[in-house]
Coordinates of C-alpha atoms and ligand atoms in Angstrom, one line a residue:
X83 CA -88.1 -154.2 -15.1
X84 CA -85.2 -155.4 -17.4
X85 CA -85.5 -159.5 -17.9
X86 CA -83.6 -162.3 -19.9
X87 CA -84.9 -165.4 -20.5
X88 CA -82.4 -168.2 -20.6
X89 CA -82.7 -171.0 -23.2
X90 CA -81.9 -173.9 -25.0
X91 CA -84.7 -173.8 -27.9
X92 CA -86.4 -170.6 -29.5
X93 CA -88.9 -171.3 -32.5
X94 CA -88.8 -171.0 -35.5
X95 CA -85.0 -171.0 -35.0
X96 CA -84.2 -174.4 -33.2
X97 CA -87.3 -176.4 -31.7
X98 CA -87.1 -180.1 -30.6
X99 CA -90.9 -179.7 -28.8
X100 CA -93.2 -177.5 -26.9
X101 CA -89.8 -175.5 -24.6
X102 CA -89.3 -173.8 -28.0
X103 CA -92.7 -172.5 -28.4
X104 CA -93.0 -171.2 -25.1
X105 CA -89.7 -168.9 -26.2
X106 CA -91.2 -168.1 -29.6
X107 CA -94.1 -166.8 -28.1
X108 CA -94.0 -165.6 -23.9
X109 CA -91.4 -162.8 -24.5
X110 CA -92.9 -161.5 -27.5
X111 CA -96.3 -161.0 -25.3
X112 CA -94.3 -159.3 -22.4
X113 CA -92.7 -157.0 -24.8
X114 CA -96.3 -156.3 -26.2
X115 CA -97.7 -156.0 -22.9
X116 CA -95.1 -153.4 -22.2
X117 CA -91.9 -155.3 -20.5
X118 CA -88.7 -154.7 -21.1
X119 CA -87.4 -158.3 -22.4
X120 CA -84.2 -160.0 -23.6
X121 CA -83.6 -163.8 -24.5
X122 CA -79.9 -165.9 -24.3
X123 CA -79.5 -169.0 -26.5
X124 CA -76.7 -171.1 -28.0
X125 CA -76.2 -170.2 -31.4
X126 CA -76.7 -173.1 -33.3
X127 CA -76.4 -173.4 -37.0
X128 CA -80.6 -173.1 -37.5
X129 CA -79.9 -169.9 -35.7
X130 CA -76.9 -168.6 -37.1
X131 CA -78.6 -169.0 -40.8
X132 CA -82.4 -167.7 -39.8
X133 CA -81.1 -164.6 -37.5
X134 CA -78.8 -162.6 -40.0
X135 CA -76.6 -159.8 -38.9
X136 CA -75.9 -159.7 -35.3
X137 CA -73.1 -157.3 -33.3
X138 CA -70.9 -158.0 -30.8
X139 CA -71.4 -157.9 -27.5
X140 CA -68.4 -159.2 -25.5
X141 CA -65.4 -161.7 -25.4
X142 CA -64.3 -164.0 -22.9
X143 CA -62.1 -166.5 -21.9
X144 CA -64.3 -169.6 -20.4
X145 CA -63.5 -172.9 -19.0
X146 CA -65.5 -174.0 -22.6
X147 CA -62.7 -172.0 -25.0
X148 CA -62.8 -168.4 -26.0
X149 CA -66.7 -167.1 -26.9
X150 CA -68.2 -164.3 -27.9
X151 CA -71.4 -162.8 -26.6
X152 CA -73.6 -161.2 -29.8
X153 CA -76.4 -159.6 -30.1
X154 CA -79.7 -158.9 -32.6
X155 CA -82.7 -157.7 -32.6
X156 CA -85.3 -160.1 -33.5
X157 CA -88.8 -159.3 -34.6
X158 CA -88.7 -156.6 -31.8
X159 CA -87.1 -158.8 -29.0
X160 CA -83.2 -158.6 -28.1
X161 CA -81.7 -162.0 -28.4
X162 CA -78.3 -162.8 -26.8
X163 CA -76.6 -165.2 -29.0
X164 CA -73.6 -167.2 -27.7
X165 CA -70.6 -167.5 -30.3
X166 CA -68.7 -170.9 -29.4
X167 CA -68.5 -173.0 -32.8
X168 CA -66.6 -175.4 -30.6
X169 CA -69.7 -176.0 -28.8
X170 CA -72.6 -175.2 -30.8
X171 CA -71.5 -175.8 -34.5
X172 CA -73.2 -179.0 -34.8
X173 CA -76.3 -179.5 -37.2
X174 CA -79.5 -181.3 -36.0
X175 CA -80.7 -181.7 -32.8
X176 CA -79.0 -179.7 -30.3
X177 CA -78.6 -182.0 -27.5
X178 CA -77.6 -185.3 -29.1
X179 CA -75.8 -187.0 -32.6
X180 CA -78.3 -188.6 -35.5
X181 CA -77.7 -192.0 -33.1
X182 CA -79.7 -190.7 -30.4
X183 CA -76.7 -190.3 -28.4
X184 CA -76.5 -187.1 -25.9
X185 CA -73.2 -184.9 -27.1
X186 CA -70.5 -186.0 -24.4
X187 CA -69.7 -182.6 -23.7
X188 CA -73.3 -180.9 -23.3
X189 CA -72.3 -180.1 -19.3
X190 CA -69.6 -178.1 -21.0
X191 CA -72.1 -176.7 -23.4
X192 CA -74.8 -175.8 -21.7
X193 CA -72.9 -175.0 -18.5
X194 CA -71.7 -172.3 -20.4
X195 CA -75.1 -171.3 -21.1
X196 CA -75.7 -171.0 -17.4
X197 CA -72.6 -169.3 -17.5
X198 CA -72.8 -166.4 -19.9
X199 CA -76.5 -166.1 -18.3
X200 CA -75.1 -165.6 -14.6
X201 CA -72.3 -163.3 -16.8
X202 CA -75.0 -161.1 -18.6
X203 CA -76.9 -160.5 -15.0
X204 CA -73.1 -159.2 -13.5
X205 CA -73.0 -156.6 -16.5
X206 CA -71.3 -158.4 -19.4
X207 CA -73.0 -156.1 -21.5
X208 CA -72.7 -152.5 -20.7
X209 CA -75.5 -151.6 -21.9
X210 CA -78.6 -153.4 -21.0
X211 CA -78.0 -155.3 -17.1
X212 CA -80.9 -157.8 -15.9
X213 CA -83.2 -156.8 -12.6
X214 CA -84.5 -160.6 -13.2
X215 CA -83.1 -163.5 -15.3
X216 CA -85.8 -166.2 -15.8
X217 CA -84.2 -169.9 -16.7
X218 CA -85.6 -172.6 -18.8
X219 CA -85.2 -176.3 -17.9
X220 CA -81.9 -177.7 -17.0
X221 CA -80.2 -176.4 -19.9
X222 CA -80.0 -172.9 -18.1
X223 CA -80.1 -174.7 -14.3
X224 CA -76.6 -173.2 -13.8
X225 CA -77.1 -170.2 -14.2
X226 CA -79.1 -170.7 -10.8
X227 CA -76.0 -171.7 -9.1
X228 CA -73.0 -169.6 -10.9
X229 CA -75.8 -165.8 -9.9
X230 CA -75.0 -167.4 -5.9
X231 CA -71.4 -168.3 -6.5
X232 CA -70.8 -164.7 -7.6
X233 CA -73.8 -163.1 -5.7
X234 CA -75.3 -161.0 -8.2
X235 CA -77.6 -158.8 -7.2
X236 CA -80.5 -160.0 -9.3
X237 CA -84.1 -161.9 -8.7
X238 CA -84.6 -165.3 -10.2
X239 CA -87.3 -167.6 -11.5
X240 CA -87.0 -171.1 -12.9
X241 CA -89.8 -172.8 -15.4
X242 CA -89.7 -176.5 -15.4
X243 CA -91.0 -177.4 -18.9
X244 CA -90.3 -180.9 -18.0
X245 CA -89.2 -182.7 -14.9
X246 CA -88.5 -185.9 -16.3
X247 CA -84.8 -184.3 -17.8
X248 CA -82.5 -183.5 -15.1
X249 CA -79.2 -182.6 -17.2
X250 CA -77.5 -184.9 -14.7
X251 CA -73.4 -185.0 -16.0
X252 CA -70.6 -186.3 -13.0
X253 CA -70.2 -184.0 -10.0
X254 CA -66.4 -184.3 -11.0
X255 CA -66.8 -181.5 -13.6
X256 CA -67.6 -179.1 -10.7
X257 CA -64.2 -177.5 -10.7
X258 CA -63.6 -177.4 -14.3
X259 CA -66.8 -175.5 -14.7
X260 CA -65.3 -172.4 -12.2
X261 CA -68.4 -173.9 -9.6
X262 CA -67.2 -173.9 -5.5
X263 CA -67.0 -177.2 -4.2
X264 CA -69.9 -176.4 -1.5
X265 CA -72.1 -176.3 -4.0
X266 CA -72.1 -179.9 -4.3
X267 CA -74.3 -181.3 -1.8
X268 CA -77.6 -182.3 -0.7
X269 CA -78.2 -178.9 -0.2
X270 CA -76.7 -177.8 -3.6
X271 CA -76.1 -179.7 -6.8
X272 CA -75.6 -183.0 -6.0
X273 CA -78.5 -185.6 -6.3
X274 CA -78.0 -189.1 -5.9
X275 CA -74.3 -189.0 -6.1
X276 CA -74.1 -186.6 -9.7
X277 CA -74.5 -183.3 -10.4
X278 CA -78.1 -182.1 -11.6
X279 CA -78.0 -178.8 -13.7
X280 CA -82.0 -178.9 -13.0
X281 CA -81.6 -179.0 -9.1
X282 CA -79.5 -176.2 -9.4
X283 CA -82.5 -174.2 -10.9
X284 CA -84.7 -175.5 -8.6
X285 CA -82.6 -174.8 -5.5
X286 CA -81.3 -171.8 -5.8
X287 CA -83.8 -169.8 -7.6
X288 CA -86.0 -167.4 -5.5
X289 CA -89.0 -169.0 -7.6
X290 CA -90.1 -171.8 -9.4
X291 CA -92.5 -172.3 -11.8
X292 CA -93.9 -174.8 -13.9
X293 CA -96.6 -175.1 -16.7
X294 CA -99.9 -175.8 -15.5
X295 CA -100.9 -175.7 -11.7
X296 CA -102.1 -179.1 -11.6
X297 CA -98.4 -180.5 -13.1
X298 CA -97.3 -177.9 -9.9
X299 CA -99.5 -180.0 -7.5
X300 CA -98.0 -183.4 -9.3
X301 CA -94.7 -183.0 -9.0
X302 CA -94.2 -182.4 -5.3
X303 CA -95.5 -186.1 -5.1
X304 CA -93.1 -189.1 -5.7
X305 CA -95.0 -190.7 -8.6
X306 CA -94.2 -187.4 -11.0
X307 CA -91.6 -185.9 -8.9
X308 CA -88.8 -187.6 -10.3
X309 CA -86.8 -187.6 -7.6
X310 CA -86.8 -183.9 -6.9
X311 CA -90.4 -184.2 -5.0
X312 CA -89.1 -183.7 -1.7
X313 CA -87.4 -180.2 -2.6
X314 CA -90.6 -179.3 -4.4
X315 CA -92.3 -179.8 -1.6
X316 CA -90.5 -178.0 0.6
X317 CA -90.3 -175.2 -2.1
X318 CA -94.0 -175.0 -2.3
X319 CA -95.1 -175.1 1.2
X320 CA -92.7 -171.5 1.1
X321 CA -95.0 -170.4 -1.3
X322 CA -91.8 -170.7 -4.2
X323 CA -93.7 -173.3 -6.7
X324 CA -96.5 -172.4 -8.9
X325 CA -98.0 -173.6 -12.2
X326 CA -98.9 -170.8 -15.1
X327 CA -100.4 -172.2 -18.2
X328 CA -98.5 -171.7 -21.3
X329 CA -100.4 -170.0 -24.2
X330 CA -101.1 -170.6 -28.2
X331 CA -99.2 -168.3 -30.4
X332 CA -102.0 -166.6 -32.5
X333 CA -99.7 -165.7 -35.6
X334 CA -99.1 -169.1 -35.6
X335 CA -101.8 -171.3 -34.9
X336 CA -105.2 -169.7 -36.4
X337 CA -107.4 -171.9 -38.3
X338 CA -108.5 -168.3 -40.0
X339 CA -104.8 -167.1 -40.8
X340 CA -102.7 -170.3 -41.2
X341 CA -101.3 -170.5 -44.6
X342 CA -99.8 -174.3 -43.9
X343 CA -103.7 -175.7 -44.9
X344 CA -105.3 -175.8 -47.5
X345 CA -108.4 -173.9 -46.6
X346 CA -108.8 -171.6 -43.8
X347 CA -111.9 -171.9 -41.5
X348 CA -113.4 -169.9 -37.9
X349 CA -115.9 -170.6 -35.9
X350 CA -119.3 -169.9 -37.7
X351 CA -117.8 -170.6 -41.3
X352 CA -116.3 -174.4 -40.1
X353 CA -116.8 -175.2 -44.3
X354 CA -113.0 -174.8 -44.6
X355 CA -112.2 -178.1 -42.0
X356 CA -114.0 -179.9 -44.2
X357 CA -111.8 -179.5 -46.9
X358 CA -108.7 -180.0 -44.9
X359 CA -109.9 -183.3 -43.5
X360 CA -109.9 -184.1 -47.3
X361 CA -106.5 -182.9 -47.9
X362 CA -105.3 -184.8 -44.8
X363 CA -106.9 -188.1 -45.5
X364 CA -105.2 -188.2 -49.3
X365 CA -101.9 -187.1 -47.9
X366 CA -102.1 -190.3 -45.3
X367 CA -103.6 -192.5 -48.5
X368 CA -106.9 -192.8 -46.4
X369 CA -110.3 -193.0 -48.2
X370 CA -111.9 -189.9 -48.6
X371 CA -115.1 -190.2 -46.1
X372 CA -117.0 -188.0 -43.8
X373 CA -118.7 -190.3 -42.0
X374 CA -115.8 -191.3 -40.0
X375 CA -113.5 -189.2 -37.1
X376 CA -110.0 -188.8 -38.6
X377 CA -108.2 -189.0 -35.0
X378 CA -104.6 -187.3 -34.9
X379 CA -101.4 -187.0 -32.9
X380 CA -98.6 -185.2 -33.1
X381 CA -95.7 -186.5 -31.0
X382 CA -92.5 -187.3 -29.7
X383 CA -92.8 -191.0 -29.6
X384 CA -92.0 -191.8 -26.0
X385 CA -93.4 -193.8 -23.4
X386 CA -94.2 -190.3 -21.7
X387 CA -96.5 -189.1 -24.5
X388 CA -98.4 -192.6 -24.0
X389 CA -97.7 -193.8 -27.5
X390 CA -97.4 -197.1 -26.6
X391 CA -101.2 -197.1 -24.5
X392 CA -102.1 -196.6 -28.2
X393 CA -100.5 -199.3 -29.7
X394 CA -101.8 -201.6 -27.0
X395 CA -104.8 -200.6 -28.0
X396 CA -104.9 -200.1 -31.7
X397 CA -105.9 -203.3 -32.7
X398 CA -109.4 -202.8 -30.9
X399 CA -109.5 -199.5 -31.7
X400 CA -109.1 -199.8 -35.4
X401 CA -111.8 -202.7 -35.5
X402 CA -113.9 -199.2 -35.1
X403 CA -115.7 -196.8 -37.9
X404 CA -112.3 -194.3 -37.4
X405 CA -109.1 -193.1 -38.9
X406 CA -105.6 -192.7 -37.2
X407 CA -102.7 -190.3 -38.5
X408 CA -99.6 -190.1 -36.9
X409 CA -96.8 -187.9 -37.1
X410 CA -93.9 -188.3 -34.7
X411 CA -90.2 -189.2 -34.3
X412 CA -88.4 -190.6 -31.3
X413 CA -87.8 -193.8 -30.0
X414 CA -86.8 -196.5 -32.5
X415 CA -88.7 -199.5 -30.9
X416 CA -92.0 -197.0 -31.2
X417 CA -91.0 -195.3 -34.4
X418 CA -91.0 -199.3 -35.7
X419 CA -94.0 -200.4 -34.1
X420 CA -96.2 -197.8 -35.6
X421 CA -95.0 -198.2 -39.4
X422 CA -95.6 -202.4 -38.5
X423 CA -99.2 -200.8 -37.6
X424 CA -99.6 -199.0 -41.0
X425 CA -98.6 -201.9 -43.0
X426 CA -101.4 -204.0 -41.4
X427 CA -104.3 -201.3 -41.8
X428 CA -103.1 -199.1 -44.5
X429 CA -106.7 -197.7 -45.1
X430 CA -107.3 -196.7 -41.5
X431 CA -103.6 -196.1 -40.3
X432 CA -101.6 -193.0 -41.7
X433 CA -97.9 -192.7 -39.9
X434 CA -95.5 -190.2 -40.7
X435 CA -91.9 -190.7 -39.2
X436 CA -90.3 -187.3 -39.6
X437 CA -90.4 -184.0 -37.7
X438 CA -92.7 -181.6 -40.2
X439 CA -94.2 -178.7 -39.1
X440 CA -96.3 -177.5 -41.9
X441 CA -98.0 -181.3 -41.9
X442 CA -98.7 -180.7 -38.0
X443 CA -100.5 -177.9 -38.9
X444 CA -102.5 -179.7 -41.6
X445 CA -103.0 -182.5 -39.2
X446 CA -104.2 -180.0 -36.3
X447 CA -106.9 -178.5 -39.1
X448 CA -107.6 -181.6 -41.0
X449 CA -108.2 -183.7 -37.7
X450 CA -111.4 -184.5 -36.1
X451 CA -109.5 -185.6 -32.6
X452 CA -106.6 -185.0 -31.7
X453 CA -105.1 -187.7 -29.0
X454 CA -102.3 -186.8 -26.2
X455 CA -102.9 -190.3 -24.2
X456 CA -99.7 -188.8 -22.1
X457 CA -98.3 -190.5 -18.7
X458 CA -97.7 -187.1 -17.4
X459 CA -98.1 -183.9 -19.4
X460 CA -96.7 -180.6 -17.4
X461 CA -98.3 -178.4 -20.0
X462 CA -99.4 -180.2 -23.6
X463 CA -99.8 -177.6 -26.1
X464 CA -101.1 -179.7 -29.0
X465 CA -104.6 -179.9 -27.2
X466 CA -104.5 -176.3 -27.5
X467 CA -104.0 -176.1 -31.0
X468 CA -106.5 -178.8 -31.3
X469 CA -109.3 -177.0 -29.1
X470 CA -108.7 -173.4 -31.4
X471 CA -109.1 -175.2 -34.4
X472 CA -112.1 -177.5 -33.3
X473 CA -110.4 -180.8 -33.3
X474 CA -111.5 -182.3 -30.1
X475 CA -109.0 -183.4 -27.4
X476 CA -108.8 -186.9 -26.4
X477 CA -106.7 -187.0 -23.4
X478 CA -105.4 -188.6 -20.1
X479 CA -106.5 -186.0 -17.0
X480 CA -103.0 -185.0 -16.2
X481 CA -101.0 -182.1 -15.6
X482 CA -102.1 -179.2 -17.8
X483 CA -104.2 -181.5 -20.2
X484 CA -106.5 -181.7 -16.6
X485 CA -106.3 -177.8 -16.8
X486 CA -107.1 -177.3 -20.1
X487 CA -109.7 -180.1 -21.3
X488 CA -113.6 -180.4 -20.1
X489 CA -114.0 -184.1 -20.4
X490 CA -117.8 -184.3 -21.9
X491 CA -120.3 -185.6 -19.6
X492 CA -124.2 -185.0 -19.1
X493 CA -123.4 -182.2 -16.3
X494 CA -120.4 -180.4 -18.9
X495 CA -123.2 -181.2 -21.8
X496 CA -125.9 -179.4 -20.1
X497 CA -124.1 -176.0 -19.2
X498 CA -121.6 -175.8 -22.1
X499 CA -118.4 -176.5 -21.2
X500 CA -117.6 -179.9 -22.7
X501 CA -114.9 -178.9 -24.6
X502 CA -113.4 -183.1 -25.4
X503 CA -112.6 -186.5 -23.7
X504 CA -110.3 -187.3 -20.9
X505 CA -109.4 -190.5 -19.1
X506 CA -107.5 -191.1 -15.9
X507 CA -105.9 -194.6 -15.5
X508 CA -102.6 -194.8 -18.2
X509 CA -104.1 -198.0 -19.6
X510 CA -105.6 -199.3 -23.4
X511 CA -109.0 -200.0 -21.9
X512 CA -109.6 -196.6 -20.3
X513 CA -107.8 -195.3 -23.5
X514 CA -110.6 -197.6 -25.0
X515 CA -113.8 -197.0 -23.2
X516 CA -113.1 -192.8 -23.9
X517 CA -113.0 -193.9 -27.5
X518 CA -116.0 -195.3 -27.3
X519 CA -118.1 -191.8 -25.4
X520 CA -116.2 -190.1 -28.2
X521 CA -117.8 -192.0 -31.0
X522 CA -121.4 -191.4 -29.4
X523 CA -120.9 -187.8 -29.7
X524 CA -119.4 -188.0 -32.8
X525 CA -122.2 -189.8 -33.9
X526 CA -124.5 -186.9 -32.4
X527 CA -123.8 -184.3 -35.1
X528 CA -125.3 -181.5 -33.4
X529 CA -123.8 -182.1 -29.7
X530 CA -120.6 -182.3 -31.5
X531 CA -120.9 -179.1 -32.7
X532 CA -121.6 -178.0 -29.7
X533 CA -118.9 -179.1 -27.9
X534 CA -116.6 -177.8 -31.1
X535 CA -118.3 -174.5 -30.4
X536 CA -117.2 -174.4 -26.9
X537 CA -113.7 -175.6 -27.6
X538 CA -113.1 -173.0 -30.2
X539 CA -113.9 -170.0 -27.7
X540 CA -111.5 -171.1 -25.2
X541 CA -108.9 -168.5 -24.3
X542 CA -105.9 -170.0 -24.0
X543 CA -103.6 -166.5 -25.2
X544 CA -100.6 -166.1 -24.3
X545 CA -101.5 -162.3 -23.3
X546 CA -102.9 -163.9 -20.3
X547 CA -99.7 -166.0 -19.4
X548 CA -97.8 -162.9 -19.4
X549 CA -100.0 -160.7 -17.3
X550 CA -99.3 -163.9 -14.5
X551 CA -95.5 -163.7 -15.4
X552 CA -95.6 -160.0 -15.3
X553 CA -97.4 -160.1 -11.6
X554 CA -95.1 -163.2 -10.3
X555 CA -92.4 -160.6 -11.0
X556 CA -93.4 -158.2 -9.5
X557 CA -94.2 -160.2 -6.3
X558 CA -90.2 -160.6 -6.2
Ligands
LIG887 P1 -93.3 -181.7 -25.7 O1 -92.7 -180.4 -25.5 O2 -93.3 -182.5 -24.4 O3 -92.7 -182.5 -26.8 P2 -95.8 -180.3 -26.3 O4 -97.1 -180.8 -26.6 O5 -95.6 -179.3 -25.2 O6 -94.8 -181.6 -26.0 O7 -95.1 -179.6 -27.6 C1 -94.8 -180.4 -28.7 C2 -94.7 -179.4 -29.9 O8 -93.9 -180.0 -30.9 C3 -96.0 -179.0 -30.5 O9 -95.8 -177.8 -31.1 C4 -96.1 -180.1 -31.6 O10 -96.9 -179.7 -32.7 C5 -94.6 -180.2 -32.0 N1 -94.3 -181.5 -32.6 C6 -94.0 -182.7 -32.0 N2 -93.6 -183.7 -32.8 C7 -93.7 -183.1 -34.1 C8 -93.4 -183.6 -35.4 N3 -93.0 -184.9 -35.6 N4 -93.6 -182.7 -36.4 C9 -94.0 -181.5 -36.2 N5 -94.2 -180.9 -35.0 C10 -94.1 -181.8 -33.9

């Protein structure tokens, strides 16, 4: 079975979060495991400069300018790159400007994503045609909706990495973007009066997945649904919606192989962490000391990633034998309170305001805890790293941090599969009391290790993800 993936964010090419390390990692399992795979994405500048030589595919005349469809082969994978400097020729992030401002013409940009997706599936290329295009958020939503317009002959599936971005744009560019005005209704496009590239993924696509089962569960109900809870419903009592947790990439994130730290470390020789945890602690200007846990996160700092339960709690928090390192950018009132945070306890607060990759991996190694206090969380991948390199996940039980964390308790204790800390209510003193269980095991060296041991056996491979892709597939 031929498939192209449709996206937005590919890593190490362009990344803004976790979307782009699904696509680094899931096609390059499926074409180990066998499957014939091929991936679309804008080509941005990042891309254009890491990918090299491509060839051409095909021209064509769009409502978005003339653009050309090239091609490359990329560490064994086909990617589909989309030639439209008009559109994509911008550095930085690729949805918005340096002011946090989405670019005013992203329904042209990434509706011609969906576009050249729907085209590729009706035999744009001669050469290699689709049986099943799989879509990635809203960026590639219309691709959903432009594969019924022209009724291709092709099966669908559509990931929702994250609910809580619609791509909602003004249902007046319907026409302009070569869409029939049926489309835009309650049973189409249109939600609440706009146009949602997202609905049209999750509407028209024969199946729907999402990142975790339990994020599945959560977002056919109105408090994570974002609006869209109804559909889902609906959608999953057909049997359309279900959750498949995303993976680690091993060539990337191995505490054994990962050339980013300073020392390298596995499961029976843990020597190695301690060195890092050194490393870390001078990069952040912390005192060099053992005897405390050095308690990370890595983040987009947004309300959804719970940044601000932190900082509600930091002051009480801090007044404890621990460290705190932060690396994150996002929101400027968050971005501000956490360097105001630093200033006040510069030997037990670290923050780094930047986006650095290398550092997240030092911070993964060099951790002792790693903290995702998230509001909702449809997958969370840093709790993965954080459980394969033995740095103990602090986390709020939702979504796939509910799948993938064994909160430590006497009845996980006594049959091994503790494997860190979770908390349910989104508040400081919950945030708080878990703090608190975590610093009586940490203060229990050898049921620490324990529940490190356990952590660092978890299988979380992406091998496994694909075999589910692969067998949702084949169920179409
Ligand atoms: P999301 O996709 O919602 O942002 P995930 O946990 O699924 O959250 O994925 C986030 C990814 O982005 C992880 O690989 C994490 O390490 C990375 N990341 C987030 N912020 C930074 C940063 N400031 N520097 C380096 N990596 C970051």
């Amino acid at each position: 079975m031929k498939t192209l993936h449709i996206c937005s964010e590919l890593y190490p090419l362009v990344k803004t979060g976790g979307l782009a390390d699904v696509l680094g990692a899931l096609p390059f399992a499926q074409k180990q495991a066998g499957m014939d795979v091929r991936v679309l994405l804008p080509m941005y500048p990042s891309v254009a400069e890491k990918i090299g030589e491509t060839g051409h595919v095909a021209y064509h005349h769009t409502f978005a300018g003339d653009i050309e469809i090239r091609y490359a082969d990329y560490n064994g994978v086909g990617l589909y790159l989309i030639d439209a400097p008009q559109l994509y020729r911008r550095d930085g992030n690729p949805y918005h400007d340096q002011y946090y401002a989405d670019y005013g013409d992203n329904y042209l940009r990434f509706g011609l994503l969906g576009w050249v997706g729907a085209s590729l599936a009706a035999g744009s290329d001669s050469w290699w045609k689709p049986d099943l295009v799989h879509g990635h958020d809203w960026q590639s939503g219309l691709a959903f909706a432009y594969l019924r317009a022209w009724a291709v002959p092709v099966k669908t599936v559509f990931t929702i990495h994250n609910i809580a971005y619609a791509g909602i744009f003004s249902g007046h560019h319907l026409a302009e973007l070569g869409l029939p005005a049926y489309m835009y209704g309650t049973y189409g496009l249109e939600f609440y009066g706009q146009m949602s590239y997202l609905k049209a993924g999750l509407y028209y696509a024969d199946h729907i997945t999402t990142v975790s089962p339990t994020y599945a569960r959560e977002i056919t109900l109105p408090e994570h649904g974002y609006g869209f809870h109804g559909l889902l419903g609906e959608r999953a009592a057909q049997g359309r919606l279900s959750g498949i947790l995303n993976g680690v990439d091993d060539a990337t994130w191995n505490p054994a192989t990962d050339n980013n730290i300073a020392k390298p470390y596995q499961p029976n020789h843990m020597q190695g962490k301690r060195v890092d945890k050194h490393t870390l602690q001078q990069t952040y200007n912390l005192p060099t000391d053992d005897s405390v846990p050095l308690l990370v996160m890595i983040t987009r700092l947004t309300e959804q990633k719970g940044a601000d339960i932190l900082l509600a709690a930091a002051e009480t928090l801090l007044a404890r034998p621990l460290q705190l390192a932060v690396l994150g950018t996002g929101s400027p009132d968050l971005e501000a309170a956490f360097r105001d945070l630093e200033a006040r306890h510069p030997d037990k607060v670290g923050v780094r305001i930047t986006y650095n990759e290398a550092l997240s991996h030092q911070m993964i190694a060099g951790g002792d805890v790693i903290l995702v206090p998230s509001r909702f969380e449809p997958c969370g991948l840093t709790q993965l790293y954080g459980l394969k390199y033995g740095t103990l996940p602090l986390v709020r039980e939702t979504g796939g941090l509910a799948d993938t964390v064994t909160n430590t308790q006497p009845d996980t204790l006594a049959n091994k599969t503790a494997t860190g800390f979770t908390f349910y209510d989104p508040t400081p003193d919950a945030l708080l009391s878990t703090v608190g269980r975590m610093l009586e095991s940490w203060h229990n060296p050898k049921q620490w290790a324990a529940i490190r041991a356990t952590a660092m056996a978890q299988d979380n491979s992406w091998h496994k993800a694909a075999e589910a892709y692969d067998a949702l597939y084949n169920s179409l």
